[in-house]
Amino acid sequence: MAKIYFVHCVDTEGPLYETLDATFVRLKQIYGIKIDATEENLRKLQNRALDLGGIEVEVAKTLNGSLIRTYGTFAEIEDMLKRFNSRAFRERLKDSAGTGWKCSWFCMDHVGFGGENPRMRIAGYHAIFDWYSQKIDDAFGDTIQWHYHPTSINGDYNACGMNYVASGNVFEILARKVIDRLFFPAVYRPGFHTERPDSHWLLEQWIPFDYANQAMISDTKTEQRDVKNGRFGNWQGATASWEPYHPDYADYRKEGNCKRVIARCLNMNTRMRNIGEQDFEQAFLEAGNGKNQLVSFTDHDFRDICYDVEMMRGMIGKMSQKYPNVQFEFCNALEGMRKYFGLATKSCNLGLELELENKSLAIRADDNIFGVQPFFCLKLFGGRYIWSNLDFVGERQWAFTFDRDSVELECIEKIGIAANSTSGVTDVVVVDVREKEVKRRVLNS
């Protein structure tokens, strides 16, 4: 019998502080509306009580109370997480197997932003990752994965960049995760829901699972003006079904022969691309017709996740009563992909040999890895982190030579290697060159 796998993805970006003045600045940026920043004017706009020339509903949606209330400190987020991580809350609605709600935390590093930081974002490598690593309760089956925002040209923390490669920090973020934390992601959620050719090709090298597609069944005329015409995530033309797909090399929105899998992931409670009852019913109908469905939705940790989850559970519960023969299961992001495709949790068993005499590194994998090469990175004495390509030397074998054309071995403090298997089991190996110490970690097994 077909089943629905529900996956809750949280874009985990840490606190977001927005003053009343900042809300009205954003109003001006989006709509060109200049009005005094007062609580009274805010209420009038929320209640559509001011004449805005026909865009009253659109503005009211932007200023909805549940959207503009954000947590500005980790202490506020922690208070919310205490409610969210209580067993009573998680198990308020159980799936067909009697399991409670699960969640996947896609953590971001705010680094490389040299401009203004008006929302008081938490900056620094691992700052958000480390905080959430202490808060995630393994008993619920939650997982930590990766979220990334490219840096914008102006460098502001609250601005959206357009490309990955020119941001310059994407490789260092991943290198530091490997070397400093023995971590590498198997699943990804794109910042601003946006993918472009450079991120598509980057992900295709290393990360097998991607919750990105925001294709909508409804007409895109309902989208707000600052995201029209594909701005911030152009998913027009992508499948609007709940069946994940392998993308095309030239266009990630089309089905093709790439190894990576993209799942549809709609918003839970924002001003655009929200999942609704019709989307849940779509999944229940298809499952009733014998097709497995992977239904995913996303929100942010700086808003009330409990409020968003209750909205989802209300719609799931309603559809479950309407279609009582359809089974459903709550999963984290990795489980959802594995169960949908029936993937076994098989490791790629990374091995390595460091031959100091001729200053070469040999890397092998006992089983097939996802992508064409492991993620290979170095930490130099002095604190610089570097990613580099490897040479192909044989089937599932790669090499790197340390010399004047690359970097001399005596300059290197640590070497890091990571690879995912096709089922998302992650092998991480870190070598302390001077101490000859090797650390290994297998994730998601």
Short mmCIF file of C-alpha atoms in Angstrom, two decimals:
data_model
loop_
_atom_site.label_atom_id
_atom_site.label_comp_id
_atom_site.label_asym_id
_atom_site.label_seq_id
_atom_site.Cartn_x
_atom_site.Cartn_y
_atom_site.Cartn_z
CA MET A 1 0.00 0.00 0.00
CA ALA A 2 1.25 3.50 -0.85
CA LYS A 3 2.19 5.87 1.93
CA ILE A 4 2.73 9.60 2.48
CA TYR A 5 6.01 10.67 4.08
CA PHE A 6 5.74 14.08 5.77
CA VAL A 7 8.98 16.05 6.20
CA HIS A 8 9.29 19.29 8.18
CA CYS A 9 12.34 21.35 7.14
CA VAL A 10 13.41 24.31 9.28
CA ASP A 11 15.65 26.93 7.70
CA THR A 12 17.73 27.41 10.82
CA GLU A 13 19.22 30.90 10.75
CA GLY A 14 19.20 31.94 14.40
CA PRO A 15 17.57 35.05 15.88
CA LEU A 16 16.07 37.77 13.71
CA TYR A 17 15.49 41.17 15.29
CA GLU A 18 13.11 43.52 13.50
CA THR A 19 12.01 46.84 14.97
CA LEU A 20 8.80 48.62 14.06
CA ASP A 21 10.84 51.11 12.03
CA ALA A 22 12.51 48.26 10.16
CA THR A 23 9.12 46.77 9.29
CA PHE A 24 8.07 50.04 7.69
CA VAL A 25 11.39 50.32 5.84
CA ARG A 26 10.70 46.87 4.37
CA LEU A 27 7.20 48.05 3.45
CA LYS A 28 8.73 50.92 1.49
CA GLN A 29 11.28 48.65 -0.21
CA ILE A 30 8.63 46.20 -1.40
CA TYR A 31 5.71 48.47 -2.22
CA GLY A 32 7.08 52.01 -2.33
CA ILE A 33 4.74 52.96 0.51
CA LYS A 34 6.10 55.66 2.80
CA ILE A 35 4.08 56.04 5.98
CA ASP A 36 4.88 56.90 9.59
CA ALA A 37 6.10 53.88 11.56
CA THR A 38 3.49 53.71 14.32
CA GLU A 39 1.60 50.87 15.96
CA GLU A 40 -1.66 52.52 14.90
CA ASN A 41 -0.62 52.59 11.22
CA LEU A 42 0.55 48.99 11.46
CA ARG A 43 -2.87 47.88 12.75
CA LYS A 44 -4.63 49.85 10.02
CA LEU A 45 -2.49 48.22 7.34
CA GLN A 46 -3.07 44.78 8.83
CA ASN A 47 -6.83 45.42 8.84
CA ARG A 48 -6.83 46.88 5.31
CA ALA A 49 -8.16 50.14 6.71
CA LEU A 50 -5.97 52.45 4.59
CA ASP A 51 -6.48 53.17 0.90
CA LEU A 52 -3.41 51.81 -0.92
CA GLY A 53 -4.75 51.92 -4.44
CA GLY A 54 -5.81 48.29 -4.66
CA ILE A 55 -2.94 46.49 -2.93
CA GLU A 56 -4.48 46.45 0.56
CA VAL A 57 -4.79 42.64 0.69
CA GLU A 58 -1.25 42.12 -0.54
CA VAL A 59 0.18 44.51 2.06
CA ALA A 60 -1.92 43.02 4.86
CA LYS A 61 -0.54 39.60 3.97
CA THR A 62 3.02 40.89 4.24
CA LEU A 63 2.32 42.43 7.64
CA ASN A 64 0.39 39.49 9.08
CA GLY A 65 1.02 39.31 12.82
CA SER A 66 2.38 35.76 12.80
CA LEU A 67 4.92 36.78 10.13
CA ILE A 68 6.33 39.96 11.62
CA ARG A 69 6.65 38.56 15.14
CA THR A 70 10.18 37.19 15.26
CA TYR A 71 12.53 35.97 17.97
CA GLY A 72 15.43 38.38 18.34
CA THR A 73 17.55 36.37 20.78
CA PHE A 74 18.57 32.77 21.36
CA ALA A 75 16.84 32.98 24.74
CA GLU A 76 13.51 33.61 22.99
CA ILE A 77 14.12 30.76 20.57
CA GLU A 78 14.99 28.48 23.48
CA ASP A 79 11.68 29.27 25.18
CA MET A 80 9.87 28.31 21.99
CA LEU A 81 11.93 25.12 21.64
CA LYS A 82 10.99 24.05 25.16
CA ARG A 83 7.37 23.94 24.02
CA PHE A 84 8.19 22.40 20.65
CA ASN A 85 10.46 19.70 22.10
CA SER A 86 8.05 18.53 24.77
CA ARG A 87 6.77 15.01 24.20
CA ALA A 88 3.22 16.24 24.73
CA PHE A 89 3.56 18.65 21.80
CA ARG A 90 5.43 16.28 19.49
CA GLU A 91 2.91 13.50 20.02
CA ARG A 92 -0.26 15.58 19.82
CA LEU A 93 -0.84 13.97 16.44
CA LYS A 94 0.80 10.61 15.75
CA ASP A 95 1.35 9.03 12.37
CA SER A 96 0.01 5.67 11.24
CA ALA A 97 2.83 3.89 13.09
CA GLY A 98 2.23 5.80 16.34
CA THR A 99 5.24 8.10 15.96
CA GLY A 100 5.21 11.80 16.79
CA TRP A 101 6.39 14.83 14.86
CA LYS A 102 9.94 14.94 13.46
CA CYS A 103 12.00 17.86 12.25
CA SER A 104 15.14 18.58 10.22
CA TRP A 105 17.24 21.61 11.12
CA PHE A 106 19.06 23.11 8.14
CA CYS A 107 21.73 25.24 9.81
CA MET A 108 23.30 28.30 8.23
CA ASP A 109 26.56 30.16 8.91
CA HIS A 110 26.37 33.95 8.60
CA VAL A 111 29.88 34.58 7.29
CA GLY A 112 31.28 36.69 4.48
CA PHE A 113 28.71 39.46 4.98
CA GLY A 114 30.76 42.62 5.32
CA GLY A 115 27.89 45.08 5.08
CA GLU A 116 25.13 46.16 7.45
CA ASN A 117 23.47 43.80 9.92
CA PRO A 118 20.19 45.55 10.79
CA ARG A 119 18.47 42.34 11.93
CA MET A 120 21.32 41.53 14.34
CA ARG A 121 22.07 38.16 12.75
CA ILE A 122 24.35 35.81 14.70
CA ALA A 123 27.63 35.83 12.78
CA GLY A 124 30.51 33.36 12.78
CA TYR A 125 31.42 29.87 11.66
CA HIS A 126 29.50 27.13 13.52
CA ALA A 127 27.67 29.66 15.74
CA ILE A 128 24.18 28.41 14.84
CA PHE A 129 25.27 24.82 14.17
CA ASP A 130 26.87 24.48 17.60
CA TRP A 131 23.92 26.02 19.43
CA TYR A 132 21.42 23.69 17.79
CA SER A 133 23.69 20.68 18.21
CA GLN A 134 23.08 21.07 21.94
CA LYS A 135 19.31 21.47 21.53
CA ILE A 136 18.43 18.66 19.13
CA ASP A 137 16.81 15.73 20.90
CA ASP A 138 17.80 12.50 19.16
CA ALA A 139 14.89 10.75 20.85
CA PHE A 140 12.53 12.45 18.40
CA GLY A 141 14.57 11.44 15.35
CA ASP A 142 15.51 15.00 14.34
CA THR A 143 18.56 15.68 12.19
CA ILE A 144 20.87 18.61 11.36
CA GLN A 145 21.61 19.37 7.71
CA TRP A 146 22.81 22.35 5.65
CA HIS A 147 21.30 25.69 4.62
CA TYR A 148 23.17 28.41 2.73
CA HIS A 149 22.60 32.01 1.63
CA PRO A 150 24.97 33.43 -1.00
CA THR A 151 26.44 36.80 -0.06
CA SER A 152 25.01 39.79 -1.88
CA ILE A 153 27.05 42.34 -3.81
CA ASN A 154 26.43 44.95 -1.11
CA GLY A 155 27.41 42.48 1.62
CA ASP A 156 24.41 43.18 3.86
CA TYR A 157 23.33 40.35 6.15
CA ASN A 158 19.66 40.66 5.22
CA ALA A 159 20.22 40.83 1.45
CA CYS A 160 20.01 37.93 -0.98
CA GLY A 161 22.99 37.06 -3.16
CA MET A 162 22.59 35.72 -6.66
CA ASN A 163 25.44 33.23 -6.98
CA TYR A 164 27.39 30.63 -5.03
CA VAL A 165 30.78 30.51 -6.70
CA ALA A 166 31.44 34.25 -6.50
CA SER A 167 30.36 34.35 -2.85
CA GLY A 168 33.71 32.78 -2.06
CA ASN A 169 32.71 31.34 1.31
CA VAL A 170 30.66 28.28 0.38
CA PHE A 171 33.74 26.05 0.16
CA GLU A 172 35.24 27.38 3.36
CA ILE A 173 31.98 26.83 5.25
CA LEU A 174 31.95 23.19 4.18
CA ALA A 175 35.69 22.77 4.78
CA ARG A 176 35.33 24.05 8.33
CA LYS A 177 32.40 21.73 8.97
CA VAL A 178 34.52 18.77 7.87
CA ILE A 179 37.74 19.68 9.68
CA ASP A 180 36.41 21.43 12.79
CA ARG A 181 33.23 19.42 13.41
CA LEU A 182 33.64 16.13 11.51
CA PHE A 183 30.38 16.97 9.74
CA PHE A 184 29.26 17.03 6.13
CA PRO A 185 25.66 17.35 4.92
CA ALA A 186 23.69 14.76 2.98
CA VAL A 187 20.63 16.99 2.56
CA TYR A 188 20.30 20.65 1.52
CA ARG A 189 17.74 23.47 1.71
CA PRO A 190 18.49 26.54 -0.46
CA GLY A 191 18.47 30.04 0.97
CA PHE A 192 15.54 32.11 -0.32
CA HIS A 193 14.33 28.82 -1.91
CA THR A 194 16.62 29.75 -4.80
CA GLU A 195 18.77 27.57 -6.99
CA ARG A 196 20.67 28.64 -10.05
CA PRO A 197 23.02 26.81 -12.43
CA ASP A 198 26.14 27.23 -10.28
CA SER A 199 24.48 25.89 -7.11
CA HIS A 200 22.82 23.11 -9.13
CA TRP A 201 26.20 21.89 -10.39
CA LEU A 202 27.90 22.34 -7.03
CA LEU A 203 25.30 20.25 -5.23
CA GLU A 204 25.48 17.59 -7.91
CA GLN A 205 29.08 16.86 -6.92
CA TRP A 206 28.49 16.05 -3.26
CA ILE A 207 24.96 16.26 -1.82
CA PRO A 208 22.39 13.65 -2.87
CA PHE A 209 19.16 15.13 -1.50
CA ASP A 210 17.72 18.59 -2.03
CA TYR A 211 14.43 20.02 -0.68
CA ALA A 212 14.03 22.98 -3.00
CA ASN A 213 11.20 22.76 -5.53
CA GLN A 214 8.47 25.33 -4.88
CA ALA A 215 6.30 24.77 -7.93
CA MET A 216 2.71 25.72 -7.22
CA ILE A 217 -0.51 24.33 -8.63
CA SER A 218 -2.21 27.70 -8.33
CA ASP A 219 -1.62 30.65 -10.64
CA THR A 220 1.57 32.62 -9.93
CA LYS A 221 -0.43 35.85 -10.27
CA THR A 222 -1.00 35.57 -6.55
CA GLU A 223 2.73 36.01 -5.86
CA GLN A 224 3.86 39.22 -4.24
CA ARG A 225 5.49 41.84 -6.39
CA ASP A 226 9.09 41.52 -5.19
CA VAL A 227 9.17 37.81 -6.09
CA LYS A 228 7.39 37.92 -9.45
CA ASN A 229 8.91 36.61 -12.68
CA GLY A 230 11.02 34.01 -10.93
CA ARG A 231 12.76 36.40 -8.54
CA PHE A 232 14.04 34.49 -5.47
CA GLY A 233 13.45 30.95 -6.63
CA ASN A 234 12.16 30.41 -10.13
CA TRP A 235 10.38 27.05 -10.02
CA GLN A 236 8.00 27.74 -12.89
CA GLY A 237 7.92 24.69 -15.11
CA ALA A 238 9.03 22.29 -12.37
CA THR A 239 6.74 19.44 -11.39
CA ALA A 240 3.97 20.33 -8.97
CA SER A 241 3.57 16.72 -7.88
CA TRP A 242 4.79 15.32 -4.57
CA GLU A 243 7.09 12.88 -6.32
CA PRO A 244 10.81 13.80 -6.09
CA TYR A 245 12.75 13.88 -9.36
CA HIS A 246 16.28 13.69 -10.74
CA PRO A 247 16.96 17.08 -12.38
CA ASP A 248 18.25 17.79 -15.86
CA TYR A 249 21.87 18.90 -16.13
CA ALA A 250 21.00 22.11 -17.99
CA ASP A 251 17.83 23.01 -16.07
CA TYR A 252 17.27 21.90 -12.47
CA ARG A 253 13.51 22.45 -12.87
CA LYS A 254 13.20 19.73 -15.49
CA GLU A 255 13.42 16.00 -14.97
CA GLY A 256 16.67 14.51 -16.26
CA ASN A 257 19.60 12.23 -15.58
CA CYS A 258 21.42 13.92 -12.69
CA LYS A 259 22.14 11.80 -9.63
CA ARG A 260 20.77 14.33 -7.12
CA VAL A 261 17.10 14.19 -6.15
CA ILE A 262 14.97 17.31 -5.70
CA ALA A 263 11.81 17.21 -3.59
CA ARG A 264 8.95 19.69 -3.60
CA CYS A 265 8.97 21.79 -0.41
CA LEU A 266 6.39 24.53 0.11
CA ASN A 267 6.27 27.20 2.80
CA MET A 268 4.29 26.70 5.98
CA ASN A 269 3.35 30.25 6.92
CA THR A 270 4.83 33.04 4.83
CA ARG A 271 3.54 35.63 2.38
CA MET A 272 4.11 33.37 -0.64
CA ARG A 273 4.05 29.75 -1.86
CA ASN A 274 2.29 28.39 1.20
CA ILE A 275 1.13 24.80 1.41
CA GLY A 276 -2.62 24.51 1.75
CA GLU A 277 -5.41 21.96 2.08
CA GLN A 278 -5.48 21.38 -1.67
CA ASP A 279 -1.81 20.38 -1.58
CA PHE A 280 -2.39 17.88 1.23
CA GLU A 281 -5.45 16.52 -0.52
CA GLN A 282 -3.39 16.13 -3.69
CA ALA A 283 -1.02 13.83 -1.75
CA PHE A 284 -3.78 11.81 -0.10
CA LEU A 285 -5.53 11.28 -3.44
CA GLU A 286 -2.33 10.10 -5.14
CA ALA A 287 -1.45 7.81 -2.24
CA GLY A 288 -4.95 6.38 -2.40
CA ASN A 289 -4.26 5.59 -6.06
CA GLY A 290 -1.14 3.63 -5.15
CA LYS A 291 1.66 6.21 -5.45
CA ASN A 292 3.98 7.00 -2.56
CA GLN A 293 4.16 10.72 -1.80
CA LEU A 294 6.91 12.81 -0.16
CA VAL A 295 5.28 15.96 1.22
CA SER A 296 7.66 18.53 2.67
CA PHE A 297 7.20 22.03 4.03
CA THR A 298 9.49 24.63 5.52
CA ASP A 299 9.58 27.53 7.97
CA HIS A 300 12.19 29.42 10.04
CA ASP A 301 13.44 29.01 13.56
CA PHE A 302 13.07 32.73 14.30
CA ARG A 303 9.29 32.39 14.15
CA ASP A 304 6.92 30.33 16.27
CA ILE A 305 7.43 26.82 14.92
CA CYS A 306 4.70 25.51 17.23
CA TYR A 307 2.13 27.75 15.55
CA ASP A 308 3.22 26.56 12.10
CA VAL A 309 3.19 22.88 13.07
CA GLU A 310 -0.32 23.14 14.50
CA MET A 311 -1.46 24.54 11.14
CA MET A 312 0.08 21.55 9.34
CA ARG A 313 -1.34 19.02 11.78
CA GLY A 314 -4.78 20.53 11.42
CA MET A 315 -4.73 19.98 7.65
CA ILE A 316 -3.14 16.52 7.92
CA GLY A 317 -5.71 15.45 10.50
CA LYS A 318 -8.57 16.70 8.35
CA MET A 319 -7.32 14.85 5.27
CA SER A 320 -6.62 11.71 7.29
CA GLN A 321 -10.24 11.64 8.41
CA LYS A 322 -11.39 12.19 4.83
CA TYR A 323 -9.10 9.45 3.50
CA PRO A 324 -8.90 6.98 6.42
CA ASN A 325 -7.29 4.19 4.37
CA VAL A 326 -4.20 6.25 3.51
CA GLN A 327 -1.25 5.72 5.82
CA PHE A 328 1.25 8.47 6.57
CA GLU A 329 4.55 8.71 8.39
CA PHE A 330 6.48 11.58 9.96
CA CYS A 331 10.14 11.55 8.86
CA ASN A 332 13.22 13.67 9.03
CA ALA A 333 14.54 14.89 5.67
CA LEU A 334 16.95 12.00 5.17
CA GLU A 335 14.47 9.33 6.25
CA GLY A 336 11.85 10.72 3.90
CA MET A 337 14.10 10.30 0.86
CA ARG A 338 15.32 6.87 1.91
CA LYS A 339 11.86 5.52 2.57
CA TYR A 340 10.37 7.00 -0.56
CA PHE A 341 13.05 5.42 -2.77
CA GLY A 342 13.60 2.31 -0.65
CA LEU A 343 17.29 3.05 -0.06
CA ALA A 344 19.40 0.90 2.24
CA THR A 345 21.71 2.73 4.66
CA LYS A 346 24.98 1.64 3.05
CA SER A 347 28.24 3.45 3.74
CA CYS A 348 30.83 4.22 1.06
CA ASN A 349 33.64 3.26 3.50
CA LEU A 350 36.22 5.94 2.75
CA GLY A 351 39.81 4.92 3.29
CA LEU A 352 43.00 6.89 2.84
CA GLU A 353 46.71 6.43 2.77
CA LEU A 354 49.09 9.26 3.56
CA GLU A 355 52.51 8.65 2.06
CA LEU A 356 54.76 11.23 3.63
CA GLU A 357 57.87 10.09 1.81
CA ASN A 358 56.76 11.24 -1.62
CA LYS A 359 54.27 13.79 -0.27
CA SER A 360 51.20 12.26 -1.83
CA LEU A 361 47.74 11.42 -0.55
CA ALA A 362 45.84 8.41 -1.83
CA ILE A 363 42.08 8.15 -1.24
CA ARG A 364 39.86 5.20 -1.97
CA ALA A 365 36.24 4.25 -1.42
CA ASP A 366 35.21 0.64 -0.99
CA ASP A 367 31.78 1.38 -2.44
CA ASN A 368 30.38 3.91 -4.89
CA ILE A 369 30.13 7.46 -3.61
CA PHE A 370 27.62 10.09 -4.62
CA GLY A 371 29.20 12.45 -7.13
CA VAL A 372 32.51 12.26 -8.94
CA GLN A 373 34.96 12.87 -6.10
CA PRO A 374 35.05 13.23 -2.31
CA PHE A 375 34.99 16.70 -0.81
CA PHE A 376 38.69 17.40 -0.14
CA CYS A 377 39.89 20.25 2.05
CA LEU A 378 42.92 21.50 3.98
CA LYS A 379 43.60 23.64 7.00
CA LEU A 380 46.94 25.45 6.78
CA PHE A 381 49.02 26.57 9.70
CA GLY A 382 47.87 30.13 10.28
CA GLY A 383 44.18 29.21 10.05
CA ARG A 384 43.44 29.29 6.32
CA TYR A 385 40.94 26.70 5.01
CA ILE A 386 41.13 25.52 1.40
CA TRP A 387 39.06 23.28 -0.84
CA SER A 388 40.71 21.61 -3.83
CA ASN A 389 40.05 19.11 -6.59
CA LEU A 390 41.53 15.60 -6.64
CA ASP A 391 43.16 13.63 -9.45
CA PHE A 392 41.49 10.47 -10.76
CA VAL A 393 43.85 7.50 -10.47
CA GLY A 394 41.55 4.49 -10.71
CA GLU A 395 38.08 3.20 -10.04
CA ARG A 396 36.89 4.78 -6.78
CA GLN A 397 40.45 6.07 -6.25
CA TRP A 398 41.76 9.61 -6.14
CA ALA A 399 45.04 11.32 -5.28
CA PHE A 400 46.53 14.67 -4.34
CA THR A 401 50.18 15.71 -4.52
CA PHE A 402 51.64 18.27 -2.14
CA ASP A 403 54.28 20.37 -3.90
CA ARG A 404 55.10 23.89 -5.05
CA ASP A 405 52.27 23.82 -7.58
CA SER A 406 49.66 23.10 -4.92
CA VAL A 407 50.80 23.51 -1.31
CA GLU A 408 53.78 22.02 0.50
CA LEU A 409 52.94 19.33 3.04
CA GLU A 410 54.79 21.11 5.85
CA CYS A 411 52.36 24.03 5.51
CA ILE A 412 49.34 21.84 6.29
CA GLU A 413 47.91 21.36 9.76
CA LYS A 414 44.93 19.14 8.88
CA ILE A 415 43.47 17.28 5.91
CA GLY A 416 39.74 16.67 5.60
CA ILE A 417 37.82 14.31 3.34
CA ALA A 418 34.08 13.69 3.19
CA ALA A 419 31.76 11.76 0.91
CA ASN A 420 28.16 10.64 0.87
CA SER A 421 26.96 7.28 -0.27
CA THR A 422 24.03 7.29 -2.67
CA SER A 423 21.74 6.67 0.32
CA GLY A 424 23.14 9.59 2.32
CA VAL A 425 25.45 7.79 4.73
CA THR A 426 28.29 10.25 5.27
CA ASP A 427 31.93 9.27 5.79
CA VAL A 428 34.23 11.96 7.22
CA VAL A 429 37.99 11.56 7.74
CA VAL A 430 40.28 14.20 9.25
CA VAL A 431 44.07 13.81 9.52
CA ASP A 432 46.31 15.82 11.81
CA VAL A 433 49.43 15.84 9.63
CA ARG A 434 52.02 16.64 12.28
CA GLU A 435 50.60 14.32 14.96
CA LYS A 436 49.75 11.55 12.45
CA GLU A 437 46.33 11.32 14.12
CA VAL A 438 43.36 10.14 12.06
CA LYS A 439 39.76 10.79 13.13
CA ARG A 440 36.84 9.10 11.41
CA ARG A 441 33.13 9.60 11.74
CA VAL A 442 30.19 8.00 10.01
CA LEU A 443 26.94 9.98 9.99
CA ASN A 444 23.40 8.92 9.13
CA SER A 445 24.13 5.20 9.33
#
